[in-house]
Every structure is written in structure tokens, then in C-alpha cells.
XYZ file of C-alpha atoms in Angstrom:
756
model
C 7.070 97.288 4.587
C 10.466 98.490 3.336
C 9.853 101.084 0.641
C 13.005 99.970 -1.170
C 11.562 96.527 -1.727
C 10.815 95.950 -5.382
C 10.777 93.149 -7.867
C 11.892 92.903 -11.463
C 9.927 90.825 -13.933
C 12.555 90.959 -16.587
C 15.866 90.217 -14.932
C 16.066 87.828 -17.871
C 16.976 90.773 -20.083
C 20.084 91.260 -17.964
C 20.900 87.577 -18.171
C 20.353 87.626 -21.934
C 22.990 90.314 -22.290
C 25.554 87.986 -20.779
C 24.237 84.732 -22.183
C 22.682 84.747 -25.680
C 20.142 81.994 -26.330
C 20.390 81.496 -30.061
C 18.809 78.034 -29.844
C 15.425 79.576 -28.989
C 13.209 81.553 -31.331
C 11.990 83.423 -28.258
C 13.303 83.897 -24.757
C 10.027 82.780 -23.218
C 11.585 82.772 -19.746
C 11.564 86.576 -19.922
C 7.761 86.492 -19.607
C 7.848 84.547 -16.335
C 7.291 86.487 -13.116
C 8.087 84.135 -10.196
C 6.646 86.662 -7.726
C 3.104 85.903 -8.924
C 1.384 83.892 -6.207
C 3.719 84.924 -3.393
C 0.857 86.794 -1.703
C -2.866 86.085 -1.150
C -2.003 82.574 0.097
C -0.823 81.526 -3.367
C 2.105 79.829 -1.584
C 4.513 80.038 -4.516
C 8.089 81.289 -4.158
C 10.405 83.536 -6.221
C 13.604 81.536 -5.823
C 15.292 79.497 -8.563
C 14.310 75.924 -9.317
C 14.751 73.702 -12.371
C 11.797 72.105 -14.157
C 10.750 69.225 -11.883
C 13.884 69.942 -9.805
C 14.624 68.576 -6.343
C 16.336 71.743 -5.081
C 15.086 75.322 -4.905
C 16.630 78.319 -3.135
C 14.156 80.660 -1.488
C 14.619 83.769 0.675
C 13.116 82.568 3.944
C 11.118 85.490 5.330
C 8.395 83.904 7.462
C 10.243 83.965 10.780
C 8.087 85.672 13.442
C 8.958 89.366 13.506
C 7.010 92.612 14.089
C 7.733 93.635 10.471
C 6.389 90.375 9.037
C 2.647 90.100 8.377
C 2.805 86.312 8.155
C 4.986 83.780 9.938
C 5.555 80.052 10.247
C 3.790 80.127 13.617
C 0.483 81.781 12.709
C -2.064 82.610 9.970
C -1.603 79.178 8.367
C 1.552 80.183 6.511
C 2.537 77.233 4.330
C 5.242 78.875 2.232
C 8.828 79.946 3.009
C 8.370 83.366 1.392
C 5.530 85.906 1.519
C 5.849 89.044 -0.575
C 4.173 91.190 2.090
C 6.856 90.351 4.657
C 9.958 92.421 5.199
C 12.488 90.492 7.329
C 14.333 87.443 6.014
C 16.574 85.073 7.947
C 18.322 83.059 5.249
C 17.961 81.031 2.066
C 16.220 77.661 2.306
C 17.269 74.914 -0.137
C 14.390 72.429 0.004
C 10.919 73.881 -0.494
C 7.393 73.167 -1.701
C 5.493 75.359 -4.150
C 1.796 76.082 -3.779
C 0.925 73.655 -0.991
C -1.656 74.142 1.737
C 0.324 72.884 4.738
C 3.760 73.917 6.007
C 6.744 71.628 5.499
C 10.360 71.650 4.275
C 11.633 75.253 4.026
C 14.882 73.990 5.434
C 18.689 73.754 5.052
C 18.970 77.518 5.513
C 22.122 79.515 4.726
C 22.352 83.071 6.051
C 25.166 85.517 5.187
C 25.912 88.247 7.754
C 28.681 90.694 8.589
C 30.283 91.905 11.789
C 30.138 90.200 15.149
C 28.856 86.636 15.012
C 25.156 86.328 15.939
C 23.404 82.946 15.671
C 19.980 83.749 17.129
C 17.603 83.956 14.146
C 15.365 86.310 16.122
C 18.223 88.811 16.137
C 20.054 88.466 12.807
C 17.196 89.057 10.324
C 17.447 91.733 7.650
C 15.180 93.621 5.256
C 15.581 92.894 1.534
C 15.598 95.351 -1.340
C 16.160 95.242 -5.096
C 14.705 91.764 -5.425
C 14.877 90.264 -8.905
C 13.708 86.856 -10.048
C 13.497 84.921 -13.284
C 13.588 81.205 -14.109
C 16.814 79.847 -12.672
C 17.958 83.062 -10.979
C 17.242 85.185 -7.896
C 19.021 88.183 -6.418
C 18.446 90.674 -3.610
C 20.302 93.173 -1.473
C 20.479 92.439 2.259
C 20.104 95.955 3.625
C 21.362 95.393 7.156
C 24.620 93.815 5.982
C 25.175 95.500 2.591
C 25.430 92.038 0.999
C 24.277 91.219 -2.509
C 22.886 87.683 -2.571
C 22.306 85.655 -5.739
C 21.170 82.067 -6.271
C 20.704 79.445 -8.959
C 20.132 75.690 -9.101
C 20.640 72.465 -10.962
C 18.254 69.525 -10.583
C 19.736 68.324 -7.287
C 22.013 71.142 -6.150
C 22.020 74.847 -5.506
C 24.605 77.589 -5.604
C 24.627 80.866 -3.669
C 26.815 83.831 -4.551
C 27.320 86.391 -1.791
C 29.103 89.696 -2.496
C 30.367 91.066 0.816
C 31.585 94.459 2.008
C 35.006 94.798 3.630
C 35.456 93.279 7.070
C 34.250 90.225 8.949
C 31.820 88.053 6.971
C 29.863 85.096 8.294
C 27.815 82.345 6.680
C 25.434 80.509 8.993
C 23.898 77.089 8.345
C 20.759 77.031 10.482
C 19.254 73.560 10.983
C 16.801 74.609 13.688
C 14.785 76.991 11.536
C 12.250 76.075 8.857
C 8.656 75.421 7.891
C 8.680 71.767 8.863
C 6.823 70.679 11.978
C 9.590 68.181 12.735
C 12.721 68.836 14.768
C 16.123 67.248 15.017
C 19.278 67.452 12.927
C 22.872 66.258 12.635
C 25.874 68.219 11.384
C 29.564 67.416 10.922
C 32.463 69.662 9.954
C 34.610 68.124 7.218
C 37.042 71.017 6.719
C 37.207 74.800 6.675
C 35.352 74.696 3.319
C 32.899 71.824 3.801
C 30.130 70.679 6.139
C 27.658 67.803 5.912
C 24.648 66.454 7.758
C 20.940 65.822 7.687
C 17.701 67.358 8.923
C 14.459 65.634 9.874
C 11.440 66.878 7.929
C 7.780 65.947 7.681
C 4.558 65.805 9.707
C 2.927 67.433 6.672
C -0.616 68.570 7.506
C 0.144 67.254 10.999
C 0.322 63.579 10.047
C 2.779 62.382 12.733
C 4.026 59.388 10.724
C 4.954 61.225 7.515
C 8.559 61.885 8.570
C 11.713 61.675 6.454
C 15.338 62.909 6.486
C 17.023 65.202 3.975
C 20.800 64.899 3.619
C 23.124 67.702 2.553
C 26.686 68.679 1.773
C 27.734 72.354 1.681
C 31.007 73.528 0.108
C 32.430 77.057 0.175
C 34.663 78.676 -2.450
C 36.953 80.165 0.224
C 38.377 78.649 3.432
C 36.995 80.041 6.654
C 39.390 81.650 9.134
C 37.147 80.497 11.999
C 34.343 77.970 12.196
C 32.235 76.125 14.692
C 28.761 75.094 15.795
C 25.951 76.425 17.924
C 23.178 74.820 19.925
C 20.286 76.251 21.930
C 20.792 74.912 25.441
C 17.898 73.926 27.728
C 17.327 76.065 30.769
C 18.812 74.258 33.756
C 16.805 73.938 36.969
C 17.450 75.819 40.219
C 20.892 77.079 41.028
C 22.360 75.142 38.116
C 20.836 77.810 35.863
C 22.841 80.487 37.654
C 26.054 78.506 37.459
C 25.838 77.954 33.686
C 26.640 80.865 31.356
C 24.691 79.196 28.505
C 21.606 77.892 30.330
C 18.610 78.722 28.127
C 20.874 80.442 25.592
C 22.674 79.687 22.348
C 26.018 78.069 23.089
C 28.796 78.829 20.591
C 31.263 75.989 19.972
C 34.632 77.481 18.929
C 36.952 74.513 19.407
C 34.705 71.517 18.847
C 34.616 70.193 15.259
C 33.276 66.631 15.520
C 29.613 65.690 15.090
C 26.780 67.650 16.671
C 23.133 66.639 16.981
C 20.058 68.317 18.426
C 17.087 70.534 17.652
C 18.181 74.181 17.570
C 21.619 73.607 16.084
C 23.744 75.050 13.304
C 27.221 75.630 11.931
C 28.999 78.945 11.339
C 31.901 79.978 9.131
C 33.734 83.305 9.431
C 35.833 84.992 6.718
C 37.797 88.190 6.201
C 36.591 89.845 3.013
C 37.665 92.722 0.816
C 35.109 95.214 -0.473
C 33.117 93.456 -3.196
C 34.630 90.037 -2.533
C 32.508 87.075 -3.605
C 32.107 83.868 -1.640
C 30.062 81.085 -3.189
C 28.333 78.244 -1.365
C 27.262 75.069 -3.175
C 24.680 72.756 -1.626
C 24.059 69.162 -2.644
C 20.839 67.470 -1.527
C 19.735 63.836 -1.303
C 16.917 61.943 0.365
C 19.064 58.788 0.530
C 22.406 59.610 2.152
C 25.148 62.155 2.733
C 27.320 60.254 0.267
C 24.682 60.664 -2.437
C 24.313 64.368 -1.652
C 28.054 64.746 -2.203
C 27.912 62.735 -5.434
C 25.008 64.856 -6.691
C 27.080 67.955 -5.980
C 30.250 66.599 -7.592
C 28.409 65.515 -10.746
C 26.089 68.472 -11.259
C 28.436 71.210 -9.992
C 32.023 69.972 -10.089
C 33.317 73.569 -10.006
C 32.187 76.922 -8.676
C 30.684 78.427 -11.810
C 27.689 80.566 -10.969
C 27.220 82.098 -14.426
C 27.216 78.705 -16.121
C 24.645 77.376 -13.651
C 22.374 80.359 -14.323
C 22.758 79.938 -18.066
C 22.054 76.197 -17.976
C 18.973 76.708 -15.814
C 17.576 79.373 -18.121
C 18.245 77.266 -21.206
C 16.398 74.323 -19.666
C 13.453 76.526 -18.742
C 13.324 77.935 -22.249
C 13.448 74.407 -23.619
C 10.426 73.341 -21.574
C 8.466 76.591 -21.921
C 8.890 76.518 -25.700
C 6.641 73.457 -25.945
C 3.865 76.055 -26.215
C 4.213 79.297 -28.163
C 1.521 81.951 -28.144
C 0.955 84.859 -30.491
C -1.162 87.903 -29.808
C -2.680 88.852 -26.500
C -1.238 91.533 -24.271
C 2.092 91.553 -22.478
C 0.228 90.825 -19.245
C -1.531 87.891 -20.907
C 1.802 86.368 -21.890
C 3.187 86.952 -18.400
C 0.189 85.231 -16.817
C 0.405 82.344 -19.279
C 4.116 81.572 -19.081
C 4.233 82.072 -15.328
C 1.386 79.563 -15.042
C 3.330 77.151 -17.236
C 6.411 77.702 -15.064
C 4.471 76.948 -11.875
C 2.894 73.860 -13.429
C 6.341 72.361 -14.110
C 7.681 72.499 -10.517
C 5.800 69.540 -8.966
C 5.803 66.581 -8.960
C 9.608 66.694 -8.911
C 12.343 64.114 -9.246
C 13.426 62.122 -6.210
C 16.241 59.881 -7.363
C 19.905 60.837 -7.120
C 22.345 60.895 -10.023
C 23.158 57.235 -9.310
C 19.458 56.314 -9.572
C 18.882 55.677 -5.860
C 15.783 56.835 -3.996
C 13.971 55.920 -0.756
C 11.228 53.355 -1.318
C 7.634 54.212 -0.430
C 6.856 53.711 3.274
C 9.979 51.616 3.680
C 13.550 51.658 4.960
C 14.692 50.230 1.624
C 16.739 52.138 -0.919
C 15.800 51.390 -4.519
C 17.646 52.082 -7.755
C 16.071 53.077 -11.057
C 18.265 54.164 -13.945
C 15.655 53.571 -16.648
C 13.293 56.421 -15.787
C 12.862 59.241 -13.312
C 11.286 58.637 -9.916
C 8.916 61.456 -8.942
C 7.594 62.718 -5.627
C 5.183 65.366 -4.235
C 1.922 63.938 -5.569
C -0.853 66.283 -4.434
C -3.269 64.097 -6.347
C -6.642 65.370 -5.059
C -5.653 68.691 -6.615
C -3.599 67.733 -9.632
C -5.786 65.020 -11.168
C -8.119 67.769 -12.401
C -5.708 69.849 -14.500
C -1.986 69.180 -14.009
C -1.841 65.531 -15.036
C -4.106 65.832 -18.095
C -1.973 68.808 -19.150
C 1.279 66.875 -18.694
C -0.231 63.942 -20.583
C -0.757 66.151 -23.621
C 2.294 68.420 -23.556
C 4.907 66.519 -21.506
C 4.003 62.824 -21.976
C 7.503 61.538 -21.152
C 7.475 63.122 -17.708
C 3.870 62.093 -17.132
C 4.681 58.503 -18.065
C 7.499 58.451 -15.525
C 5.067 59.822 -12.942
C 2.654 56.987 -13.711
C 5.488 54.489 -13.345
C 6.444 56.110 -10.040
C 2.899 55.667 -8.728
C 2.754 52.009 -9.751
C 6.184 51.417 -8.204
C 4.884 52.920 -4.957
C 2.197 50.236 -4.958
C 4.836 47.554 -5.548
C 6.880 48.907 -2.633
C 4.176 49.303 0.009
C 1.001 47.637 -1.246
C -1.055 50.793 -1.912
C -1.239 53.503 -4.505
C -0.425 57.007 -3.224
C -2.993 59.555 -2.113
C -0.880 62.619 -1.145
C 2.689 61.322 -1.249
C 5.599 63.423 0.003
C 9.166 62.127 -0.350
C 8.056 58.486 -0.150
C 5.771 59.013 2.830
C 1.985 58.976 2.693
C 0.416 62.050 4.283
C -3.250 60.992 3.766
C -4.336 64.552 3.032
C -7.756 65.350 1.506
C -10.383 62.886 0.246
C -10.936 60.117 -2.212
C -8.772 57.745 -4.186
C -7.160 60.117 -6.690
C -4.368 57.880 -7.968
C -7.026 55.831 -9.763
C -8.158 58.907 -11.635
C -4.666 59.881 -12.806
C -3.732 56.361 -13.905
C -7.009 55.678 -15.715
C -7.339 59.072 -17.364
C -3.734 59.009 -18.588
C -4.128 55.513 -20.047
C -7.389 56.445 -21.745
C -5.650 59.479 -23.259
C -3.082 57.200 -24.851
C -0.172 56.830 -22.408
C 0.283 53.054 -22.304
C 3.988 52.682 -21.570
C 3.604 51.650 -17.937
C 2.599 48.467 -16.114
C -1.170 48.617 -16.599
C -1.708 45.063 -15.304
C -0.182 45.882 -11.927
C -1.878 49.267 -11.930
C -5.271 47.638 -12.538
C -4.609 45.156 -9.735
C -3.721 48.028 -7.400
C -6.810 50.011 -8.326
C -9.166 47.075 -7.810
C -7.564 46.432 -4.436
C -8.297 49.979 -3.383
C -11.852 49.923 -4.764
C -12.942 46.513 -3.482
C -11.039 45.673 -0.292
C -13.251 45.588 2.838
C -12.768 48.557 5.115
C -10.954 46.737 7.937
C -8.042 46.131 5.551
C -8.457 49.227 3.390
C -6.370 52.268 4.306
C -7.701 54.226 1.317
C -11.435 53.646 1.881
C -12.160 53.225 5.590
C -15.954 53.352 4.992
C -15.860 50.872 2.134
C -18.242 48.199 3.464
C -21.238 50.519 3.650
C -20.165 52.354 0.508
C -19.865 49.195 -1.609
C -23.286 48.005 -0.465
C -25.260 51.265 -0.499
C -23.160 53.419 -2.865
C -22.882 56.366 -0.509
C -21.123 57.352 2.722
C -23.467 58.067 5.597
C -23.323 61.175 7.734
C -22.500 59.993 11.270
C -20.359 62.589 13.032
C -20.564 66.354 13.296
C -18.466 68.150 10.724
C -17.518 64.987 8.874
C -16.676 65.080 5.166
C -19.057 62.332 4.097
C -20.408 63.957 0.929
C -17.034 65.302 -0.210
C -15.430 61.905 0.358
C -18.119 60.053 -1.559
C -17.997 62.450 -4.502
C -14.295 61.710 -4.902
C -14.921 57.971 -4.772
C -17.577 58.346 -7.479
C -15.104 60.045 -9.802
C -12.456 57.419 -9.045
C -14.881 54.550 -9.598
C -16.124 56.091 -12.828
C -12.556 56.314 -14.103
C -11.862 52.730 -13.155
C -15.109 51.649 -14.821
C -14.024 53.304 -18.071
C -10.619 51.638 -17.920
C -12.280 48.288 -17.179
C -14.474 48.789 -20.228
C -11.462 49.595 -22.416
C -9.660 46.494 -21.112
C -12.697 44.300 -21.784
C -13.603 43.640 -18.134
C -17.375 43.973 -18.442
C -18.378 42.923 -14.928
C -15.921 45.367 -13.314
C -17.160 48.101 -15.613
C -20.824 47.539 -14.765
C -20.293 47.310 -11.000
C -18.060 50.378 -10.775
C -20.183 52.485 -13.103
C -23.323 51.791 -11.079
C -21.412 52.695 -7.927
C -20.312 56.008 -9.479
C -23.957 57.113 -9.774
C -24.527 56.947 -6.031
C -24.310 60.744 -5.860
C -28.039 60.779 -6.665
C -28.750 59.622 -3.100
C -27.448 62.956 -1.833
C -29.590 65.063 -4.152
C -32.322 66.978 -2.339
C -34.916 68.397 -4.773
C -36.069 70.850 -2.117
C -32.794 72.744 -2.517
C -31.635 71.359 -5.883
C -28.366 70.685 -4.068
C -26.477 67.815 -2.459
C -27.212 67.169 1.215
C -25.669 64.731 3.735
C -27.601 61.476 4.177
C -27.816 59.374 7.320
C -27.411 55.602 7.563
C -31.160 55.011 7.357
C -31.286 56.859 4.034
C -32.932 60.033 5.349
C -31.473 63.486 4.863
C -29.464 65.035 7.685
C -31.754 67.441 9.595
C -31.106 71.160 10.052
C -29.353 71.455 6.718
C -27.821 74.843 5.867
C -26.511 74.886 2.280
C -24.492 78.049 2.957
C -22.626 76.725 5.980
C -18.957 76.154 5.196
C -17.951 79.440 3.614
C -14.403 80.656 4.306
C -13.342 77.382 5.966
C -16.197 77.511 8.468
C -16.865 74.054 10.004
C -19.641 72.308 8.094
C -21.448 68.968 8.132
C -20.670 66.711 5.172
C -18.284 68.905 3.200
C -14.563 69.659 3.274
C -13.340 73.252 2.902
C -16.581 74.389 1.300
C -20.345 74.183 1.415
C -23.045 72.379 -0.526
C -23.063 75.026 -3.248
C -19.368 74.452 -3.830
C -19.812 70.711 -4.280
C -23.260 70.201 -5.807
C -22.056 70.563 -9.411
C -18.898 68.488 -8.819
C -20.273 65.494 -10.731
C -18.085 65.734 -13.850
C -18.853 62.191 -14.983
C -22.636 62.606 -15.090
C -23.591 66.224 -15.737
C -26.465 65.101 -17.935
C -27.797 63.028 -15.059
C -27.433 65.994 -12.718
C -29.345 68.193 -15.176
C -32.185 65.681 -15.167
C -32.229 65.600 -11.345
C -32.453 69.382 -11.224
C -35.542 69.367 -13.412
C -34.054 69.996 -16.834
C -31.922 72.513 -18.665
C -33.565 75.714 -17.457
C -33.469 74.777 -13.767
C -29.862 73.634 -14.123
C -28.799 76.903 -15.782
C -30.654 78.989 -13.198
C -28.999 77.126 -10.345
C -25.573 77.467 -11.930
C -26.118 81.175 -12.571
C -27.117 81.605 -8.929
C -23.765 80.170 -7.855
C -21.931 82.876 -9.800
C -24.347 85.734 -9.169
C -24.492 85.257 -5.397
C -20.736 84.626 -4.944
C -21.298 80.971 -4.075
C -18.601 79.927 -6.562
C -15.053 79.708 -5.202
C -12.324 79.852 -7.848
C -9.729 78.715 -5.325
C -11.650 75.528 -4.452
C -10.846 72.579 -6.721
C -14.366 71.063 -6.867
C -15.571 74.400 -8.328
C -13.011 74.562 -11.138
C -15.366 72.928 -13.660
C -18.295 75.240 -12.895
C -17.560 77.911 -15.557
C -17.527 75.207 -18.252
C -20.799 73.511 -17.307
C -22.950 75.895 -19.368
C -21.555 74.028 -22.406
C -23.759 71.049 -21.529
C -26.919 72.999 -22.442
C -27.428 73.884 -26.099
C -27.781 77.613 -26.611
C -26.136 78.483 -23.288
C -22.523 77.898 -24.323
C -21.933 81.653 -24.559
C -22.195 81.779 -20.784
C -19.109 79.559 -20.523
C -17.190 81.935 -22.808
C -18.245 84.934 -20.727
C -17.707 83.263 -17.345
C -14.314 81.739 -18.159
C -13.008 85.045 -19.464
C -14.363 86.807 -16.402
C -12.553 84.319 -14.142
C -9.294 84.828 -16.040
C -9.521 88.594 -15.667
C -10.894 88.682 -12.129
C -8.814 86.077 -10.333
C -5.468 86.000 -12.173
C -3.084 88.965 -12.309
C 0.597 89.783 -12.812
C 1.221 91.012 -9.262
C 2.204 88.947 -6.191
C -1.498 88.507 -5.339
C -2.102 87.225 -8.869
C -3.535 83.823 -7.935
C -7.010 83.331 -6.428
C -5.537 81.336 -3.557
C -3.311 78.332 -3.047
C -1.759 77.159 -6.319
C -1.932 73.554 -5.074
C 1.272 72.426 -6.807
C 0.276 73.951 -10.123
C -3.425 73.046 -10.187
C -4.698 76.631 -10.411
C -1.965 77.511 -12.881
C -2.884 74.599 -15.145
C -6.553 75.702 -15.058
C -5.399 79.084 -16.323
C -3.304 77.504 -19.090
C -6.236 75.507 -20.411
C -8.650 78.405 -20.107
C -6.369 80.828 -21.964
C -5.857 78.247 -24.752
C -9.598 77.642 -25.189
C -10.053 73.979 -24.251
C -10.489 72.177 -20.953
C -10.511 68.501 -19.758
C -14.011 68.573 -18.327
C -14.433 64.921 -17.303
C -11.635 62.773 -15.876
C -11.900 59.346 -17.468
C -13.421 60.728 -20.670
C -10.635 61.926 -22.986
C -12.715 64.865 -24.178
C -12.186 68.623 -24.019
C -14.883 71.258 -23.806
C -14.267 74.541 -25.588
C -14.228 78.263 -24.915
C -12.749 81.287 -26.651
C -8.934 81.472 -26.498
C -7.168 84.583 -25.251
C -4.447 84.494 -27.921
C -4.580 84.835 -31.698
C -2.565 81.666 -32.165
C -1.318 78.927 -29.877
C 1.119 76.261 -31.067
C 1.563 73.185 -28.887
C 4.539 71.083 -29.949
C 3.764 67.391 -29.473
C 6.218 64.609 -28.670
C 6.357 62.385 -31.761
C 7.397 59.449 -29.575
C 3.887 59.519 -28.114
C 1.595 61.171 -30.650
C 0.960 60.806 -34.385
C 1.021 64.548 -35.052
C 3.837 66.957 -34.276
C 1.727 69.930 -33.201
C -1.651 71.350 -32.305
C -2.526 74.842 -33.524
C -5.320 76.823 -31.904
C -6.186 79.692 -34.255
C -8.692 82.456 -33.768
C -10.003 85.079 -36.182
C -11.020 88.542 -34.939
C -9.500 87.925 -31.507
C -9.584 90.962 -29.215
C -10.470 91.707 -25.577
C -13.987 92.607 -26.752
C -14.485 89.641 -29.057
C -14.855 86.853 -26.525
C -17.814 84.999 -28.057
C -17.532 82.117 -30.494
C -19.370 82.605 -33.803
C -18.266 79.283 -35.283
C -15.474 76.699 -35.002
C -13.616 74.410 -37.374
C -11.251 71.486 -36.982
C -9.282 70.163 -39.951
C -11.357 72.431 -42.169
C -14.674 70.948 -41.068
C -17.281 72.653 -38.872
C -17.478 71.682 -35.216
C -21.137 71.296 -34.356
C -20.822 71.281 -30.570
C -18.458 72.556 -27.911
C -16.650 69.279 -27.281
C -13.760 67.585 -29.050
C -12.017 64.334 -28.188
C -8.365 64.169 -27.200
C -7.674 61.917 -30.184
C -9.550 64.152 -32.633
C -7.762 67.268 -31.430
C -4.376 65.612 -32.002
C -5.204 63.972 -35.323
C -6.858 67.075 -36.763
C -3.978 69.216 -35.596
C -6.041 71.878 -33.845
C -9.092 74.139 -33.886
C -9.941 77.412 -35.572
C -12.250 79.813 -33.739
C -14.139 82.708 -35.291
C -14.851 85.278 -32.605
C -17.310 88.125 -32.289
C -18.614 90.660 -29.759
C -22.104 89.212 -29.819
C -22.987 85.987 -27.993
C -24.424 83.180 -30.088
C -27.592 82.066 -28.306
């Protein structure tokens, strides 16, 4: 690894010198460290992006190279940047943050100097002096002595390259990227402009989830030379000897019309003085080249890098300031505001400035100027933490996300599962859209089409399996209330557990809407998890069609992504407490409070708990369900915060899953957590900070803020002595969403000694 490589957490201080932010009481963006999560498979990136923005600019350093530990061809690298790597090959302009499968990482610009070289295996460079803050990234490209800087708007990006004297080149590589798709089109418009599109998709190797991204690139200086390149196939026989470009990159010097292919790109060459700056603006659209150009003309009509940086930082400060914390250490504030930053990247907007967007699973182009259309719905992950968090703190954006999901149903007949740029990828288990829609409505967000949403949810829950793309085992499941183990290494238990949570949520919505028969049927179905419970192990175990347990059961099989019967990316221990809607019923099955606590303690003591696995995220809070054991939640949550979350690049326990891990950290540091989807209730633990102020949107909530206060807060005082809300004692460790808002907060009194 290059010893010059470093990162700066507080580049914001430099930006502040140039751009004062008098409208903010604090420059909260200065606490954000975008490098957190760029190692240890966190899959985040350090490049600039706006809150919920379509465009991000990331140093692409996962090209296979001896100096790179991870690449886009091995070790399941799903991110365009890994902190451990040393060689970068450009700046990608469409990217995903914290996902578990590779895609996007495309529309790559690479500045170089000297003789033109278009082979990405040959033109890579080490980076040094990396700096990143919200809305800004910079680095020094050692091989070329180029300073590279980047910033973004919602739908566009801008690169600023400071060159040495001599020949300078800017390459647009359309054959390189994280996507598993190939194919692109490019067209020269002039010596300062190029346009085209690139095919993306096949996320998690779903061959049908394919979509185009359109772009327009404009340069601040005319090129003295320009052209294309294309990797030529190797010709057979003697034809290979006759051709000077057979199996090689062919440089097109005098051809300026359209070019299409797989390994293609465009190059622009300039003469530069020492320290001369050339800027490159990139407009993006998922509708058309024309829309990409309009996005660019509207959001960046001029070349003004400093203004773009300032606007991006101001917008980040505006969104980050919805929560202000007091007390805690500097590292605590860095962890908190970086988590908030990561939580606000996805889902992101999809529509262009004119309101157009591609319809779900359709060739149609729709227009919506009334609200934002969102994309990148990693719902199996985000229903647990991200969407409840957005419901409370960012209800306008969450409402538009709910509308987007319902509109997807109107466009293609099904609610999304893991939607990516209007294509369904069908990743992970369950029916998670039901959970997000129901939980959000039950928490008070009613400004979306609940009648159509309810229709869509019932369709998913009740349609026979031959016509049901969401629940392909639905006939047996509806009749017997479980999914039978039939094939080796199936995910039958994991799948059923997700259906139980979805059906429970829909049952609670049905109850609130007055649909008693739907409520009763769905609620009874949600209790089918009991069929999997094996008292011999006090764990869940796959069940065959005849109702008997699967033989040769090993509750430990499935660690570290080992193939396992019945469970997905985990073992029985990592799923057996994932019954958030009926913990009291699970306690009874396990033989009562003491047996439940012992089993839960075993999970933590014997390293059977996996912080990076979403079904485990509730585990630290489950001690709160047993009176007298709540102190264990306070101890365990604080231990998880300190053990798994740090301020270095490896500072996440694993994949951030589009903000899911980060949102868990936010809740846990604030002292309350949404324990049961479908029940608008929080369970409590000791907050990290002395005071937390959450500013509420008065258009959605009756109060204007929630204040979480704590007396005697210190790293040693992690146990709750007593709690109050609105001046009255809280008698248990749960508070409703409505009560928290109406009372305006909670006051904790902390001590070193656990209250047993």
C-alpha cells in the first residue's frame, strides 16, 4: 500500500475558510468521515453525493492489479472503492453505497498525462493525499502529478483536474465498471462535448434486471485532439497477422460519428500549462440523452466548481441539522453524523428535472412533478431501521418513497422487493414492501394512496402461487402457515420468517382500517413460526412437508456464509430470535423468562450473534422483554456500539446495506429503537450523548422537536436508574411513537450500577 496514502476527516475546515455557513449553528458536515465503511466489506464510498442524489463521483480503484487487495473480479467486491487498494483507474459517476452485489460503478473519467494510453490495465495510478467531506473529494494522482477534485448536484457531477505542463488527456471509459452487463454507445458532439449511454444491471446475477444510463459530458476547454477506442476481437488464422489491431485496442483518430460496442471509450487530448485547470461536467439520466443534457444545463449551467461544493455542503448541513447532539466524545459525534450521512444516500431520486422517469418493469416513460420518484429499495434490509428512521425524522422524503412504491404497483402489478432503477432484482426473502407501507402508515404517514396500497398488499399475500411472483410457495404456506423444507440448502425457514413479519404488519393495518376478517386470518398466519420451534434445541429448525423436523439438524451450520439447510446467510442461532412480532410467544415456547434469557446470553457469549446480519439486529434489545433483565440490553447495546463501529475505514461491522447498519447505530446512540415493525413502539436503552434534539416536521407532527436528555452521562454510566417522559415516570422500557412525539422526549438518569 502506498505510504503516502492518507485521508482527512476535516477537509470541511478548509472548505469553511472559503465558504462561511452562517445559516447553521454548527457545521455538522465537519464531523462526517466518508471513509468509514470503505474497508471490511462495508461497501461505502468516499466520493461526493447529495442527500438522496442520483449522481456520485467515486475514485474507482477495484480494477484487478497486483497492488490491489480487492477487485471487481474476485473476493465478492461490490463497491467501486476499497480503502485497502492502491491503484485507481478513474472516477465513476453512478454508484451504489453499501450494497452486497456489484453493479453500476460506471461512466468513468480518467485524467492522464503524456502519451495516450487507453488500456485500463496499463494507465492506473496510485493515489495520495485523499480528502473527503460531504459534497467534496480530492486526491493527488501520483503517476501523473494531477490533483483531482469532485463535487455533485442531485443529477450531475463536476470534476476539476489540475494538470502539470505538457500533454494532458481525459479518457471516458465505457468498458470498465462494477456492472455485470456490457455494451455502450458514444457520440462526439464537439471538441468539448460527448454523449451516450451504458448498459447496466444484472444485479446479484438476475439476468433480467437490466437498464441503460444516459450521459452528457462537457469540458471547460476545447481538446486539440479527440477520438474513440475499441477493443478489437482477435481475428482467426492469418487474418490475425494481417491486422495491426487484432486482439488489441484500436485508436480512432479521424472517426467522430457514433461508436457502439463493449470495450469502448472516448479520449480528449489537451496542451496544458503548469497548474492549468480543466473541468468536466457530467449530466446523468435514466430516461434519455436529452434529459441528461437538460439536467446538466439546469443544475450546472456554468463551470463553477466552488459554488457546487458550497451548495452541496449547505444541503448536507441542512439535512444533518435535523438532529443535534451534545456531549459524547469527538469520535462519538463522528460515528453518529457519518451514520446519518450514510443513511441519507439511498433510496435516491430517479426522476429528471422535467419530472420524467422510467416506469417499473416497463418501456414507458412517466412524468411526476408533484413529488419525487425514488429508486434503490433494498427493502429486506431497510424495513428494519432506515424507513422507520426516515418516517420520524424525514417524513416528507419517506412519504414520497411510499408513493413511489405504490406507483410501482400501478405500473407493473406488483409491489417492489429489491428494486433497482425500475427493475426488480428479486434479491433476498420475503415481502418487505408490505412491512414498510404498513409500518409507515401506522406511525402516522397517511398522505399516500392507502386504498391501492392495501389492494396491492392483499394481492401479494393471497394470490395462489402459480400467479404470485412474490410468494412462489404460497399455496402450502396459506394452508399450513409454514414453508416446507424440500431441497438441500433452501431458505425455507428464513423465507417464512419474513412472510410472518409481513403478514403481521398487514394484519395490524387491516385492524386499523376496520377489516376484521383480514386481520384475523393474517395474524393467525403470522404465528406459524411456532411450527419450526424445536424444544430439544430451543431453536428454529426446518420442517418437512409431513410436519416432521428435518433430520440431521446442525444448528451451527451456516456460519460465515457456509451453505446451510433452511437459512439464508446465517444459521439457526442467527434466526431463532427473529420473531419481532411475538417475542412474548417465543419466550413461552422456550420455557419462560429464565430459559429465554439463558438462550439469548448464549448467543452473545459463544459468538453466535452476528452484528452484520439483519435478522440479528434486534437481539441486543430483546432483554427488555424480561422484567429485571433490561440492564443487559443497556450493556449489550453499548458493547455493540463500541465493538463494531469505529471511525476508521473498517468502522462498520460489514455491509452497510444502503444505510441499514448506520441507522441501527443512530437509534442505538440516541437510546431508542423500533423493535417491532407494525407496532409503532420503541424500546429503550441508555443514550451515548448528554442531549439529543430531533427537529420534527410540523407538516407531519404535532410537536416541533423531541429532546432526549440524560443526567450523569459518561462512558462509565451506561445503566438506567430511572426514566421520565413529560415529567412523569416511565415504568417500563417501551414508549409508543405517538407518546414520544406528544411528550416531546425522554429524560434518562444514568448510573454505573445496573438496576436488576
